[in-house]
Coordinates of C-alpha atoms and ligand atoms in Angstrom, one line a residue:
X1 CA 15.0 21.8 42.7
X2 CA 15.9 25.5 42.1
X3 CA 19.9 24.2 42.3
X4 CA 19.4 21.3 40.4
X5 CA 18.1 23.5 37.3
X6 CA 21.2 25.8 38.3
X7 CA 23.6 22.3 37.2
X8 CA 21.5 21.7 34.3
X9 CA 22.6 24.8 32.8
X10 CA 25.9 24.7 33.8
X11 CA 26.3 21.4 32.7
X12 CA 24.8 21.7 28.6
X13 CA 27.7 24.0 28.3
X14 CA 29.6 22.8 25.6
X15 CA 31.7 23.8 22.5
X16 CA 29.8 23.1 19.9
X17 CA 26.8 25.2 18.7
X18 CA 24.2 22.7 17.6
X19 CA 25.1 21.2 20.8
X20 CA 24.0 23.5 23.1
X21 CA 20.8 24.3 20.5
X22 CA 20.1 21.4 20.5
X23 CA 20.2 20.2 24.4
X24 CA 18.8 23.6 25.6
X25 CA 15.4 23.6 23.6
X26 CA 14.5 19.9 24.9
X27 CA 15.2 21.0 28.4
X28 CA 14.2 24.1 27.6
X29 CA 10.6 23.0 27.8
X30 CA 10.6 21.4 30.5
X31 CA 9.1 18.4 31.5
X32 CA 8.1 17.2 35.4
X33 CA 11.7 16.6 37.1
X34 CA 10.0 13.7 39.1
X35 CA 13.5 11.6 38.6
X36 CA 15.2 14.1 40.2
X37 CA 12.7 15.0 42.9
X38 CA 13.7 11.3 43.4
X39 CA 16.7 11.8 44.9
X40 CA 16.5 14.8 46.0
X41 CA 13.4 13.8 48.7
X42 CA 14.9 10.6 49.2
X43 CA 18.4 11.8 49.7
X44 CA 16.9 14.4 52.2
X45 CA 14.9 11.8 54.4
X46 CA 16.9 10.4 54.8
X47 CA 19.5 12.8 56.0
X48 CA 22.0 14.3 53.2
X49 CA 22.7 17.5 52.8
X50 CA 26.1 17.0 49.8
X51 CA 25.8 18.9 46.5
X52 CA 26.0 15.5 45.2
X53 CA 22.7 15.2 44.8
X54 CA 22.0 17.8 43.0
X55 CA 24.5 17.1 40.2
X56 CA 23.6 13.3 40.3
X57 CA 19.5 14.9 41.0
X58 CA 21.2 16.6 37.7
X59 CA 22.5 13.5 35.8
X60 CA 18.9 11.2 36.2
X61 CA 17.9 13.9 33.9
X62 CA 20.2 14.2 31.7
X63 CA 19.7 10.4 30.9
X64 CA 15.7 10.9 31.0
X65 CA 16.3 13.5 28.6
X66 CA 18.9 11.9 26.5
X67 CA 16.6 8.8 26.1
X68 CA 13.5 10.8 24.5
X69 CA 15.7 12.4 22.3
X70 CA 16.1 8.6 21.3
X71 CA 12.9 7.1 21.9
X72 CA 11.2 10.3 20.0
X73 CA 13.7 9.5 16.1
X74 CA 13.0 5.3 17.1
X75 CA 9.1 6.2 17.5
X76 CA 8.7 9.1 14.4
X77 CA 7.2 11.5 17.2
X78 CA 6.1 14.6 15.6
X79 CA 5.4 16.0 19.5
X80 CA 7.0 15.9 23.3
X81 CA 6.4 18.6 25.4
X82 CA 3.6 20.8 24.0
X83 CA 6.5 21.7 21.1
X84 CA 7.8 20.3 17.7
X85 CA 10.4 17.2 18.8
X86 CA 13.6 17.5 18.5
X87 CA 13.1 15.0 15.6
X88 CA 10.9 17.3 13.8
X89 CA 13.0 20.2 13.5
X90 CA 16.6 19.4 13.6
X91 CA 16.1 15.7 11.8
X92 CA 16.4 11.9 13.5
X93 CA 21.0 11.9 12.4
X94 CA 21.5 15.5 14.8
X95 CA 18.7 14.0 17.6
X96 CA 20.7 11.1 18.4
X97 CA 24.4 12.3 18.6
X98 CA 22.9 15.4 20.5
X99 CA 21.0 12.3 23.0
X100 CA 25.1 10.6 22.9
X101 CA 25.9 14.5 23.8
X102 CA 23.8 13.7 27.0
X103 CA 24.0 10.3 27.3
X104 CA 28.0 10.5 27.5
X105 CA 27.3 14.2 29.8
X106 CA 25.7 12.0 32.2
X107 CA 28.8 9.9 32.7
X108 CA 31.4 12.6 33.1
X109 CA 29.6 13.8 36.3
X110 CA 28.5 10.7 37.7
X111 CA 32.2 10.0 37.7
X112 CA 32.5 13.3 39.1
X113 CA 30.9 12.3 42.5
X114 CA 33.7 9.8 43.8
X115 CA 31.7 6.4 44.3
X116 CA 32.1 3.4 43.1
X117 CA 28.2 1.9 43.8
X118 CA 26.8 5.0 41.5
X119 CA 28.5 4.1 39.0
X120 CA 27.5 0.7 39.4
X121 CA 23.8 1.9 40.2
X122 CA 23.6 3.8 36.9
X123 CA 25.2 1.5 34.6
X124 CA 22.9 -1.6 35.7
X125 CA 19.6 1.0 35.7
X126 CA 20.7 3.0 32.1
X127 CA 21.4 -0.9 30.5
X128 CA 17.9 -2.1 31.1
X129 CA 16.7 0.4 30.2
X130 CA 17.9 -0.2 26.7
X131 CA 16.6 -3.8 26.5
X132 CA 13.8 -2.2 27.8
X133 CA 13.3 -0.3 24.6
X134 CA 14.7 -3.4 22.3
X135 CA 12.0 -5.8 24.0
X136 CA 9.1 -3.1 23.3
X137 CA 10.7 -3.4 20.1
X138 CA 10.9 -6.7 19.2
X139 CA 6.7 -7.1 21.0
X140 CA 6.4 -3.8 18.1
X141 CA 2.3 -5.1 16.1
X142 CA 2.1 -8.1 18.5
X143 CA -1.8 -8.6 19.4
X144 CA -0.8 -11.7 21.7
X145 CA 1.2 -9.9 23.7
X146 CA 1.2 -11.3 26.8
X147 CA 0.6 -9.2 30.2
X148 CA 3.1 -10.6 32.0
X149 CA 5.5 -9.9 28.9
X150 CA 4.2 -6.1 28.8
X151 CA 5.1 -5.2 31.9
X152 CA 8.0 -6.8 31.9
X153 CA 9.4 -3.9 29.5
X154 CA 7.4 -1.0 31.0
X155 CA 9.5 -1.7 34.2
X156 CA 12.5 -1.9 32.4
X157 CA 12.1 1.3 30.0
X158 CA 10.8 3.4 32.5
X159 CA 10.5 2.4 35.8
X160 CA 14.3 1.1 35.9
X161 CA 15.2 5.3 35.9
X162 CA 12.7 5.9 38.8
X163 CA 14.1 2.7 40.7
X164 CA 17.7 3.5 40.5
X165 CA 16.5 7.8 41.0
X166 CA 15.1 6.7 44.0
X167 CA 18.5 4.4 44.5
X168 CA 20.8 6.9 45.0
X169 CA 18.9 9.0 47.4
X170 CA 20.1 6.2 49.5
X171 CA 23.2 5.6 48.7
X172 CA 24.4 9.1 48.7
X173 CA 22.9 9.0 52.8
X174 CA 25.1 5.6 53.3
X175 CA 21.9 3.8 54.2
X176 CA 21.3 0.6 55.1
X177 CA 20.9 -2.1 52.5
X178 CA 17.3 -2.7 53.3
X179 CA 16.6 1.3 53.9
X180 CA 18.1 1.2 49.8
X181 CA 16.2 -1.5 49.5
X182 CA 12.7 -0.1 50.3
X183 CA 13.6 3.3 48.9
X184 CA 14.5 1.6 45.1
X185 CA 10.8 -0.9 45.4
X186 CA 9.5 2.4 46.1
X187 CA 10.9 3.7 43.0
X188 CA 9.8 0.3 40.8
X189 CA 7.0 0.8 41.2
X190 CA 6.4 4.2 41.2
X191 CA 8.1 3.6 38.0
X192 CA 5.2 1.6 37.0
X193 CA 2.2 3.5 37.9
X194 CA 4.0 5.8 35.7
X195 CA 4.4 4.2 32.9
X196 CA 1.0 2.6 33.2
X197 CA -0.3 6.0 34.0
X198 CA 1.4 6.9 30.5
X199 CA 0.1 4.4 28.2
X200 CA -3.9 4.9 29.8
X201 CA -3.3 9.0 28.8
X202 CA -2.5 8.5 25.3
X203 CA -5.9 6.9 25.0
X204 CA -8.1 9.1 27.6
X205 CA -5.4 12.5 27.3
X206 CA -6.1 15.7 25.0
X207 CA -3.3 16.4 23.2
X208 CA -2.7 20.0 24.6
X209 CA -2.1 18.8 27.7
X210 CA -0.7 16.3 27.4
X211 CA 1.9 17.7 25.0
X212 CA 2.1 15.4 22.7
X213 CA -0.3 13.3 20.3
X214 CA -2.8 11.4 21.5
X215 CA -3.7 7.5 19.5
X216 CA 0.3 7.6 19.1
X217 CA 0.9 4.4 20.5
X218 CA -1.7 2.6 18.5
X219 CA 0.4 4.0 14.6
X220 CA 2.6 3.1 16.5
X221 CA 1.2 -1.0 16.8
X222 CA 2.2 -1.0 20.4
X223 CA 0.5 -3.6 22.1
X224 CA -0.2 -1.7 25.9
X225 CA -2.3 -2.5 28.3
X226 CA -5.8 -0.4 27.6
X227 CA -6.1 -2.8 24.7
X228 CA -4.8 -6.5 25.9
X229 CA -7.3 -5.2 28.4
X230 CA -10.0 -4.8 26.1
X231 CA -8.6 -7.4 23.7
X232 CA -9.7 -9.7 26.2
X233 CA -13.0 -8.7 27.1
X234 CA -14.7 -7.2 23.4
X235 CA -16.6 -9.1 21.6
X236 CA -15.5 -11.0 18.7
X237 CA -15.8 -8.4 16.0
X238 CA -13.9 -5.9 18.5
X239 CA -11.1 -7.9 19.1
X240 CA -10.9 -8.7 15.6
X241 CA -10.6 -4.3 15.1
X242 CA -8.3 -3.2 18.0
X243 CA -5.9 -6.0 17.0
X244 CA -6.0 -5.5 13.0
X245 CA -5.0 -1.6 14.4
X246 CA -2.3 -3.8 16.4
X247 CA -0.2 -5.5 13.4
X248 CA -0.8 -2.6 10.8
X249 CA -0.4 0.3 13.3
X250 CA -2.9 2.2 11.4
X251 CA -5.3 5.0 12.9
X252 CA -8.1 5.4 11.0
X253 CA -10.4 3.2 13.3
X254 CA -8.6 5.4 16.5
X255 CA -12.7 6.6 17.8
X256 CA -13.8 3.0 17.3
X257 CA -11.0 2.0 19.2
X258 CA -10.9 4.8 22.1
X259 CA -14.7 3.3 22.5
X260 CA -14.3 -0.4 23.0
X261 CA -11.6 0.9 25.3
X262 CA -13.9 3.1 26.7
X263 CA -17.0 0.5 27.2
X264 CA -15.1 -2.4 28.5
X265 CA -13.6 -1.2 31.4
X266 CA -10.0 -1.6 30.2
X267 CA -9.2 2.5 31.2
X268 CA -10.6 1.8 34.7
X269 CA -9.0 -1.3 34.8
X270 CA -5.7 0.0 34.1
X271 CA -5.9 3.1 35.8
X272 CA -7.1 0.7 39.4
X273 CA -3.5 -1.3 38.0
X274 CA -1.4 1.6 38.4
X275 CA -3.4 2.4 41.9
X276 CA -2.5 -0.6 43.3
X277 CA 1.3 0.4 42.1
X278 CA 1.3 3.3 44.2
X279 CA -0.2 1.5 46.6
X280 CA 2.6 -0.9 46.8
X281 CA 5.4 2.1 46.4
X282 CA 3.1 3.6 49.6
X283 CA 3.7 0.8 51.4
X284 CA 7.3 1.0 51.2
X285 CA 7.7 4.9 52.3
X286 CA 7.2 3.6 56.5
X287 CA 10.9 2.5 56.4
X288 CA 12.2 6.3 56.6
X289 CA 11.7 8.3 59.4
X290 CA 9.0 10.7 59.3
X291 CA 9.7 14.0 57.5
X292 CA 8.4 16.5 55.1
X293 CA 10.5 15.1 52.7
X294 CA 8.4 11.4 53.7
X295 CA 5.5 14.1 53.0
X296 CA 6.7 14.5 49.6
X297 CA 6.7 11.4 48.5
X298 CA 3.6 9.9 49.7
X299 CA 2.2 13.5 47.5
X300 CA 3.9 12.0 43.7
X301 CA 2.0 9.0 44.8
X302 CA -0.8 10.5 43.9
X303 CA 0.3 12.6 41.8
X304 CA 2.1 10.6 39.4
X305 CA -1.4 8.3 38.8
X306 CA -3.8 11.3 39.2
X307 CA -2.6 13.3 36.2
X308 CA -3.6 14.8 32.6
X309 CA -0.5 15.7 31.8
Ligands
GRG1 C1 20.3 6.5 26.1 C2 20.4 4.6 28.4 C3 19.4 5.3 26.4 C4 19.2 5.1 26.2 C5 18.6 4.6 24.9 C6 15.7 4.7 23.3 C7 16.0 4.5 24.6 C8 17.1 3.4 24.9 C9 15.2 4.2 26.0 C10 13.3 5.3 26.0 C11 13.6 4.3 27.4 C12 11.9 6.0 27.1 C13 11.3 6.6 26.7 C14 11.4 5.3 27.9 C15 9.8 6.2 28.1 C16 9.7 7.1 29.4 C17 8.4 8.0 29.9 C18 7.5 7.3 31.2 C19 9.0 9.9 29.7 C20 8.2 11.0 29.5 O1 8.4 10.4 31.0 P1 7.6 11.7 31.5 O2 6.5 12.0 31.8 O3 8.4 13.1 31.2 O4 8.3 11.9 33.3 P2 9.1 15.0 30.6 O5 8.7 15.4 29.6 O6 7.5 15.7 32.3 O7 10.2 15.2 31.8

């Protein structure tokens, strides 16, 4: 990961001062670096040791960071990674444009490894991520959203980049198609578990630990799984309170809604759904030979579900 950070620092360079300032601001705030870890761990588990793994690990982190910059503008978020968002400090236009810089720099980097399959994987992934974000936009303020539609959004907007990151490790190693698919399936399930926990933490978490504001999803009228389950299990009055909050994107009833999601067991049920996905991810690891990297991938399944940020 030190090598990846060195590549990230190097590739952030731009002749334009504002790009340097904003991209270093958001990347310098840290982040868990899960997606680059997936590239490295799958490459390592399958015996690939070339420097391309660092380039692609940095590439997926750049794509991830570009989506965060854009997402915070779309969601009008004020806090990310424990700091004010780039849009709150530098404005929406600068955030979107620096997101474009990181996204296009990621394309320069992926071309540099000179493998058509890598381009195919990342072009498909970024296209699906954008579809996911648009689908989510269409679902805003809709309390009647079906759980399957909600799951489709999280597979597109979040799990797809996890899937691509895991798959890239296998592609670099020239893995057999069945092994590549197992790696991709691991990434997809881990990413789904990860987003389920993200949605849970928006109701259960603590803003300081989380590094972003609790209740942001409700403010935006996002019908996430904790709310969908609480509406299914709640009384008529409770259902009406949640429906109204989703439709109007209001935070006044946040305390009531927190107690409804707790009382109905919606938070536990969301965590159980995440555990189930993490289990699916774990099962895919039998396609890999035993190794320290495989152990680390197992550990990631546990940590992605049991986390507070
Ligand atoms: C530029 C390709 C491109 C698309 C734009 C805005 C958008 C379309 C997509 C946004 C998708 C998005 C932000 C999904 C949420 C992903 C998610 C779970 C983010 C949090 O990930 P962490 O916790 O973040 O890994 P850190 O801060 O640890 O890096």
